[in-house]
Coordinates of C-alpha atoms in Angstrom, one line a residue:
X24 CA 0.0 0.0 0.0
X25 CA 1.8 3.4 -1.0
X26 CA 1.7 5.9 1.4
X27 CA -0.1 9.1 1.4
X28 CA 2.1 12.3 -0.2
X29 CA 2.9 14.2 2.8
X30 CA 0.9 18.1 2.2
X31 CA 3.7 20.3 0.6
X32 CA 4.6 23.3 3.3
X33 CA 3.7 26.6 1.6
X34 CA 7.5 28.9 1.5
X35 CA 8.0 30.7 4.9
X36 CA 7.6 33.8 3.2
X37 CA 3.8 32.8 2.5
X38 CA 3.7 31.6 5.9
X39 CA 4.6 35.0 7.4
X40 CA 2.3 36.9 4.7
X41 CA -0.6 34.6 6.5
X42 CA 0.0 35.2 9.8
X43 CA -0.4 38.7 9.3
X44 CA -2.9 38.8 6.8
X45 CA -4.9 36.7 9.7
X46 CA -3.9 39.7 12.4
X47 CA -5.7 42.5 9.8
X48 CA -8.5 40.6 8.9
X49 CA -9.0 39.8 12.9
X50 CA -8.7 43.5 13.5
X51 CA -5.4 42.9 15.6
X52 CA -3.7 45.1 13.0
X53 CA -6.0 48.2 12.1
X54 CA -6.1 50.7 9.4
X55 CA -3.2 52.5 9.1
X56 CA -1.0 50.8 11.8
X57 CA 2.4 50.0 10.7
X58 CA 3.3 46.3 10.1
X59 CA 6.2 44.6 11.1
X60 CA 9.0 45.9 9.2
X61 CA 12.0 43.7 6.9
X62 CA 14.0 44.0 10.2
X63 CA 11.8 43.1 12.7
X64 CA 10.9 39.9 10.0
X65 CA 14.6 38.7 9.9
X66 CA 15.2 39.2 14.0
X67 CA 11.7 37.1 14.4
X68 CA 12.0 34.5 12.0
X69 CA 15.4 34.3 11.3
X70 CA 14.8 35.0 7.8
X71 CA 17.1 36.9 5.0
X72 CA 16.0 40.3 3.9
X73 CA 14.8 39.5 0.3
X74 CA 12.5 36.8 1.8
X75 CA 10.9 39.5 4.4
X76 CA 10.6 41.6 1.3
X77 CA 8.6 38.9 -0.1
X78 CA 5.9 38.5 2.7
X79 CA 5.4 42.2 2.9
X80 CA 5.0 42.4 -1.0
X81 CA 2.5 39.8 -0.9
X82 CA 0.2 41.8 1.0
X83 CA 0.7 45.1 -0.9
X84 CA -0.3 43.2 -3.8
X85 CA -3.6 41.7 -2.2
X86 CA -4.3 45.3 -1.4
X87 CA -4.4 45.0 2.3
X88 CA -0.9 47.0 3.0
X89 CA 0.8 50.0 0.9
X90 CA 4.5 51.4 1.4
X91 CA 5.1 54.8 2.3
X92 CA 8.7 55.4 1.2
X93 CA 10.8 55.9 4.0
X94 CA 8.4 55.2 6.2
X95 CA 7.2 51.7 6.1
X96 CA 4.7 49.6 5.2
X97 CA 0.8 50.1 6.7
X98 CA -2.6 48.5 6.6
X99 CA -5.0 49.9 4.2
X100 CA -8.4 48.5 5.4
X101 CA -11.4 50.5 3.4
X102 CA -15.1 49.6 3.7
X103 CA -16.1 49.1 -0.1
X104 CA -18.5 51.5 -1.6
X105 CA -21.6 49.5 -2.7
X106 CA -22.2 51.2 -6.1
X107 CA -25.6 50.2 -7.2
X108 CA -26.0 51.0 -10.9
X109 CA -29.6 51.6 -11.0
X110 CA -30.4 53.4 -7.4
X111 CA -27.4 56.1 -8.1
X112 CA -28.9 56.6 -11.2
X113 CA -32.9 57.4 -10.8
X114 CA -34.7 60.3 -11.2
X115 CA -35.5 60.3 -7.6
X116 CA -32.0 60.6 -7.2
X117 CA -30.8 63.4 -9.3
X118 CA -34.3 65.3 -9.7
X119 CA -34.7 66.5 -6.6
X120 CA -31.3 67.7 -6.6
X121 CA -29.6 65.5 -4.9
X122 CA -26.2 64.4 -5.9
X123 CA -25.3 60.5 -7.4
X124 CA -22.7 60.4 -4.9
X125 CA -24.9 60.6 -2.2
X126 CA -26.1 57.3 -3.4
X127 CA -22.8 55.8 -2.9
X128 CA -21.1 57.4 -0.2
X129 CA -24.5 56.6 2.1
X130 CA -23.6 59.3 4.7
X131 CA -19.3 58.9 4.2
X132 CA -17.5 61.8 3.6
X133 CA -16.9 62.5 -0.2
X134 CA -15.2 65.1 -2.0
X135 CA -14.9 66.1 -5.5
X136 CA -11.2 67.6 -6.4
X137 CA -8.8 67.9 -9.9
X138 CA -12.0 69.6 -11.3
X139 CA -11.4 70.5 -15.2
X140 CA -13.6 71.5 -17.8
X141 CA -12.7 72.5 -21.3
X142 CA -14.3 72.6 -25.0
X143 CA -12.4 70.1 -27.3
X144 CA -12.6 68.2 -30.2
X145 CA -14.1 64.7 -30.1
X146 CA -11.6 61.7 -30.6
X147 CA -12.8 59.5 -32.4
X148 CA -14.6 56.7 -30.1
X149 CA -16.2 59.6 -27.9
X150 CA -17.2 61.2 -31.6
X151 CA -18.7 57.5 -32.6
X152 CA -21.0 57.4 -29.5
X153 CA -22.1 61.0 -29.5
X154 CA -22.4 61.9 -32.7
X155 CA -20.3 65.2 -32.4
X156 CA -16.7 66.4 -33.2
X157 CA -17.2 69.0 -30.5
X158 CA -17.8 67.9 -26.7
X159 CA -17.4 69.5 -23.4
X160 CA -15.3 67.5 -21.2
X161 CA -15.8 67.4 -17.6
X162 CA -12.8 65.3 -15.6
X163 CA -12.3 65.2 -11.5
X164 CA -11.2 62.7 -9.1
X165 CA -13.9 61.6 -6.1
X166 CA -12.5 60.6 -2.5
X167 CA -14.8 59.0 -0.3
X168 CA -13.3 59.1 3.8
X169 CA -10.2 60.9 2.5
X170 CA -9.0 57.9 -0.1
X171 CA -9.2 58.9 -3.6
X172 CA -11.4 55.9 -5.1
X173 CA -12.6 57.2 -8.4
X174 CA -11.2 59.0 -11.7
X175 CA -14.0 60.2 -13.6
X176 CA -14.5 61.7 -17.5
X177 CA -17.6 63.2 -18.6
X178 CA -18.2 64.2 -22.3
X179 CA -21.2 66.1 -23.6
X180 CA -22.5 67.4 -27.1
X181 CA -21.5 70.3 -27.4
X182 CA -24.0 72.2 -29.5
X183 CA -26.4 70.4 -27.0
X184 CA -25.1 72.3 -23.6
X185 CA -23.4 75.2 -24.8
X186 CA -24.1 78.0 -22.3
X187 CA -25.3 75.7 -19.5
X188 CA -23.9 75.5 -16.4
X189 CA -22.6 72.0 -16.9
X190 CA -19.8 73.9 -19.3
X191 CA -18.8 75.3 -15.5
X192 CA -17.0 73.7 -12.9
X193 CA -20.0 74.3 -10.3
X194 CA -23.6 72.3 -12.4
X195 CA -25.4 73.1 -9.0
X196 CA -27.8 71.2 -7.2
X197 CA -28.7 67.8 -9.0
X198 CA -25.4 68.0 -10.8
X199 CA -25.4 67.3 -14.5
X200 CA -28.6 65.2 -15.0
X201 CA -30.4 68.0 -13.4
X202 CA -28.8 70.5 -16.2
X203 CA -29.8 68.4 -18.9
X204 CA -33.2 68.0 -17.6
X205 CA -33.5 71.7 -17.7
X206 CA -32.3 71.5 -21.3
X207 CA -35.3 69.4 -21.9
X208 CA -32.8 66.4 -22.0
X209 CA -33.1 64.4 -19.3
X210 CA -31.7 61.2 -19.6
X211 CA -34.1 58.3 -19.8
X212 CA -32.1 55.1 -20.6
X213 CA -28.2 54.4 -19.8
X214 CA -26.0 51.5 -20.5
X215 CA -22.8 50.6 -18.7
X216 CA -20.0 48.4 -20.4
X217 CA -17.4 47.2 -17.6
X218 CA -14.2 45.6 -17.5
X219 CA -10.9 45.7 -15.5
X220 CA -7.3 46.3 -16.5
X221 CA -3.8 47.3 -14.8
X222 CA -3.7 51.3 -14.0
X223 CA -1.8 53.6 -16.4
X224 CA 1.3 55.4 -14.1
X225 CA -1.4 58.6 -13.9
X226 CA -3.7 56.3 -12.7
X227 CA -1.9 55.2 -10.2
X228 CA -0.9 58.5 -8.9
X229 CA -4.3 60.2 -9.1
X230 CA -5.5 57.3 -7.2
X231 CA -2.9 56.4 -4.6
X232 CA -2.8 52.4 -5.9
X233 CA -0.5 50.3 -4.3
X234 CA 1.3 48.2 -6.6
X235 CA -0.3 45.6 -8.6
X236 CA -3.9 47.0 -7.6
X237 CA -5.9 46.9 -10.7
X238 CA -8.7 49.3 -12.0
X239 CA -12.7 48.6 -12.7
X240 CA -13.1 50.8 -15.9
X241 CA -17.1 51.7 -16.4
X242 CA -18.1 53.3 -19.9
X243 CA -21.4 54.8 -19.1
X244 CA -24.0 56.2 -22.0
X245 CA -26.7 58.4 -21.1
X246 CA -29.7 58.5 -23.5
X247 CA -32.9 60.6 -23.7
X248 CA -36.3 58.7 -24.1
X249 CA -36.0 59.3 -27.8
X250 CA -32.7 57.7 -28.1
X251 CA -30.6 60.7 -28.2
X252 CA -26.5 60.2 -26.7
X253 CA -26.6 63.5 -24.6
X254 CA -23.1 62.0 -22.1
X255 CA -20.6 59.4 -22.4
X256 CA -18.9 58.6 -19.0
X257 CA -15.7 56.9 -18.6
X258 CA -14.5 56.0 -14.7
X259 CA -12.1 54.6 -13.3
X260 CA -12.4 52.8 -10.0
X261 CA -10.1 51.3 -7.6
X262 CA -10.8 47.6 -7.8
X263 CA -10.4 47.4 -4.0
X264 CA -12.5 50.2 -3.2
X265 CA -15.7 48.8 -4.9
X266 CA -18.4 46.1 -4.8
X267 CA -20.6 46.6 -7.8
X268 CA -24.3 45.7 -7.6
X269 CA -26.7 44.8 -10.4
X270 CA -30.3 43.7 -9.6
X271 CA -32.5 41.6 -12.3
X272 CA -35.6 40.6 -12.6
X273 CA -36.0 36.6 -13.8

């Protein structure tokens, strides 16, 4: 009778990366606290530097630590926004001039920074969607608790919203969806296309990602009831700072 393969042991670098992913996720180590550093690894474990580098790495990878240069390495613990595509997005929402972060944040802090908004000339896959060589361009950054979590790009028709407000940084109450609705434009339909990808280096520094953090990227179309492309929305979301919700009926 052979004998039954003995389990293989998983490199002590993994090891270590477990122990202290189990101390975050029992809330031993908290948000923000600093974890053992490469030093206090080799004295504890009597390991070599480039395998303490290892353990640390694996859990700025996961998401669950980030390096601060000179500094160290820290938990980064965030309650993930529950974006739900179809609440954020109803009339009830935006119409009574509320804003579609609201729907998100759910009483967290948010802020809106990097504001820009400028007249330009269509490229060609906004120009495809929108019908129009000219769009205004709205692009800002959204931090929710202090964390930048979103980059977001807003383009708009624009012999549809010249002279609005939504060509200025401040849309008021309602934000943009409010504008267009007193444009006689509100939007009526939308569809969202999503997929993931690795950050580009802005990316990463707009959104503070840890290395090897990938982004959700949502293209979002806003129609009127007649069928009309009045916005095309491209975001960019840190993957670990978002749980996207969808609800169907059978």
């Amino acid at each position: 009778m052979s004998e039954s393969p003995v389990p293989h042991e998983p490199p002590i670098y993994r090891r270590i990366a477990d122990g202290l992913r189990a101390r975050i996720l029992a809330g031993e180590l908290r948000d923000g606290d600093r974890l053992p550093g490469e030093n206090a690894l080799m004295a504890d474990y009597a390991i070599a530097r480039a395998t303490a580098r290892q353990a640390l790495a694996v859990l700025i990878n996961e998401g669950l630590a980030v390096p601060k240069r000179g500094s160290g390495v820290y938990v980064r613990l965030f309650k993930p926004i529950r974006r739900h595509g179809a609440r954020r997005l109803s009339r009830e929402q935006w119409g009574q001039g509320r804003a579609i972060w609201d729907a998100d944040a759910r009483g967290r802090p948010f802020t809106v920074d990097g504001v820009e908004v400028a007249l330009e000339r269509a490229a060609e896959e906004v120009s495809a969607v929108l019908d129009s060589d000219q769009v205004w361009v709205r692009r800002r950054r959204y931090s929710v608790d202090a964390r930048p979590v979103q980059l977001a790009t807003s383009y708009f028709p624009a012999h549809l919203v010249e002279g609005s407000a939504i060509t200025r940084a401040d849309t008021g109450p309602g934000g943009v969806y409010a504008r267009l609705g007193d444009l006689g434009l509100p939007p009526a339909h939308f569809t969202e296309e999503v997929r993931a990808r690795m950050p580009q280096p802005r990316e990463s520094g707009l959104l503070d990602l840890p290395g090897g953090t990938p982004v959700i990227v949502i293209a979002r179309t806003a129609y009127t009831s007649g069928g009309l492309p009045i916005e095309l929305n491209e975001m960019i979301l840190d993957s670990a700072a978002y749980v996207l919700q969808y609800d169907f009926d059978a």
